[in-house]
XYZ file of C-alpha atoms in Angstrom:
196
model
C 34.695 30.910 -25.724
C 32.998 28.182 -23.671
C 29.343 28.839 -22.565
C 29.082 29.868 -19.037
C 26.274 28.917 -16.653
C 25.666 31.191 -13.640
C 24.287 29.670 -10.382
C 23.098 31.956 -7.611
C 22.899 31.637 -3.842
C 20.080 31.551 -1.091
C 17.120 33.987 -1.520
C 18.259 35.226 -4.803
C 17.968 34.903 -8.560
C 20.104 34.875 -11.603
C 19.784 38.641 -11.751
C 22.403 38.808 -8.994
C 25.053 38.212 -11.722
C 23.945 41.042 -14.002
C 27.122 43.021 -13.688
C 29.337 39.954 -14.042
C 27.257 38.777 -17.027
C 27.773 42.032 -18.765
C 31.443 41.965 -18.237
C 31.707 38.392 -19.454
C 29.794 39.354 -22.635
C 32.057 42.411 -23.219
C 35.074 40.019 -23.053
C 33.602 37.809 -25.847
C 31.598 35.307 -23.734
C 28.596 35.112 -26.138
C 26.696 32.426 -24.486
C 26.112 33.211 -20.656
C 23.105 31.504 -18.980
C 21.816 32.342 -15.513
C 19.617 29.748 -13.948
C 17.073 30.376 -11.078
C 16.802 27.719 -8.340
C 13.156 27.269 -7.387
C 12.312 27.933 -4.647
C 15.346 30.045 -3.863
C 14.976 29.943 -0.048
C 16.564 26.661 0.683
C 13.317 25.117 1.670
C 14.292 22.108 -0.491
C 17.510 19.922 -0.068
C 20.775 20.629 -1.794
C 20.267 17.380 -3.663
C 16.947 18.580 -5.201
C 18.803 21.860 -6.077
C 21.600 19.732 -7.761
C 18.977 18.206 -10.022
C 17.793 21.617 -11.124
C 21.488 22.437 -11.882
C 21.871 19.387 -13.940
C 18.799 20.394 -16.039
C 20.397 23.904 -16.274
C 23.650 22.406 -17.613
C 21.781 20.381 -20.152
C 19.793 23.395 -21.311
C 22.908 25.631 -21.467
C 24.823 22.984 -23.609
C 21.852 22.427 -25.877
C 21.244 26.152 -26.402
C 25.049 26.845 -27.147
C 25.478 23.462 -29.133
C 28.489 22.849 -26.912
C 29.807 19.621 -25.351
C 31.175 21.380 -22.347
C 30.365 24.537 -20.387
C 31.986 26.571 -17.647
C 30.162 27.319 -14.399
C 30.361 30.212 -11.953
C 28.570 29.404 -8.660
C 27.928 31.564 -5.669
C 27.428 30.653 -2.028
C 24.721 27.973 -1.509
C 24.450 27.448 -5.287
C 28.148 26.183 -5.211
C 27.041 23.285 -2.981
C 24.128 22.478 -5.296
C 26.582 22.575 -8.334
C 28.995 20.222 -6.442
C 26.299 17.694 -5.875
C 25.359 17.868 -9.486
C 29.042 17.263 -10.797
C 30.113 14.794 -8.134
C 27.119 12.838 -7.549
C 24.703 13.173 -10.493
C 27.127 12.701 -13.431
C 27.849 16.224 -14.478
C 31.587 16.164 -14.421
C 32.019 15.199 -18.108
C 30.053 18.275 -19.317
C 32.092 20.972 -17.418
C 35.420 22.392 -18.333
C 36.121 24.765 -15.545
C 34.342 26.027 -12.530
C 34.599 29.087 -10.344
C 33.161 29.036 -6.885
C 32.577 32.442 -5.309
C 32.056 32.690 -1.367
C 31.066 29.023 -1.181
C 30.580 27.352 2.173
C 32.538 24.164 1.196
C 32.948 23.109 4.699
C 29.845 24.576 6.121
C 28.958 27.878 7.911
C 27.884 28.562 11.327
C 25.165 30.889 10.127
C 23.336 27.750 9.002
C 22.371 27.195 12.675
C 20.064 30.152 12.410
C 17.558 28.323 10.170
C 15.802 24.918 10.071
C 15.185 24.856 6.267
C 16.328 21.651 4.663
C 19.031 23.119 2.424
C 20.282 25.308 5.154
C 20.716 22.586 7.773
C 22.772 20.709 5.185
C 25.290 23.541 5.317
C 26.139 23.138 8.955
C 29.716 22.059 9.588
C 30.397 18.436 10.004
C 27.116 17.218 8.337
C 26.785 14.192 6.097
C 26.198 16.116 2.993
C 29.262 18.160 3.200
C 31.422 15.267 4.475
C 30.439 13.237 1.436
C 31.282 16.177 -0.876
C 34.691 16.677 0.565
C 35.697 13.020 1.072
C 39.229 12.519 -0.470
C 39.526 16.168 -1.295
C 36.507 16.121 -3.690
C 36.081 14.380 -6.868
C 36.962 16.543 -9.875
C 38.343 14.310 -12.647
C 39.856 16.707 -15.318
C 37.880 19.692 -14.105
C 39.863 22.782 -13.329
C 38.422 24.325 -10.125
C 38.784 27.852 -8.682
C 37.502 29.114 -5.298
C 37.359 32.886 -4.621
C 36.675 33.993 -1.112
C 36.774 36.863 1.369
C 38.415 36.774 4.710
C 35.882 39.400 5.757
C 32.836 37.289 4.937
C 30.141 37.328 7.647
C 27.882 34.757 5.999
C 30.451 32.012 5.522
C 31.801 31.581 8.988
C 34.595 30.803 9.354
C 35.510 32.429 5.983
C 38.199 29.855 5.360
C 35.272 27.369 4.872
C 35.549 28.634 1.258
C 39.164 27.344 0.925
C 38.802 24.119 -1.143
C 41.236 21.278 -1.613
C 42.599 20.628 -5.118
C 41.494 24.070 -6.199
C 43.146 27.351 -7.196
C 42.201 29.373 -4.116
C 42.200 33.206 -4.030
C 41.238 35.688 -1.363
C 39.781 39.039 -1.986
C 39.172 41.605 0.817
C 35.625 42.300 0.098
C 33.581 43.671 3.068
C 30.185 41.933 2.269
C 29.350 38.408 1.151
C 27.009 39.531 -1.585
C 29.423 42.171 -3.047
C 31.826 39.380 -4.108
C 29.674 39.099 -7.398
C 29.891 42.869 -8.231
C 33.599 43.665 -7.069
C 35.668 44.458 -10.063
C 38.657 42.470 -8.892
C 36.592 39.348 -8.453
C 34.954 39.808 -11.871
C 38.315 40.228 -13.567
C 39.521 37.114 -11.770
C 36.512 35.216 -13.032
C 37.217 36.250 -16.648
C 40.789 35.317 -16.408
C 39.919 32.021 -14.945
C 37.463 31.192 -17.874
C 39.417 32.662 -20.734
C 40.828 30.017 -23.100
C 44.462 29.032 -22.768
C 46.749 30.325 -25.620
């Protein structure tokens, strides 16, 4: 099994993935790393978070002795991961990525804060426009985007639908519950399992 790096969202830590991490390990994923973005409150830019993601990718690969890893990224963390892969040279080191409830095209709730990382999540901004130019830059990376039409954090919820990705909707009532919902966890496991 490929090592897995878990990247959390705003005002959170890697512990948000505890249930998913346990399920992955029960399915034979022996190397599962959860990073902590510091600080987690989006008071730094998404570019700065992306640099932290690159360091976590290096550490996860080194710890597992692997050339490539898989990534599961939630909410704001997904945008930091995208910056790391698309703009900081991380693509060659990742095999598959699963985005969960990611505001790929921005969210109207980002207008509720003036913190650097949050303002970059406003629809139509330069950061998101660059990430999404030409449908994104993925190379050979296999990309999944799981989202909920009931999401009240990513508004509109269809902002989580990503071009050139396997998109799948789950009717989960709360944004944060996407990481603990059994259906989503099972879909993540299926997405990351090795092909026969």
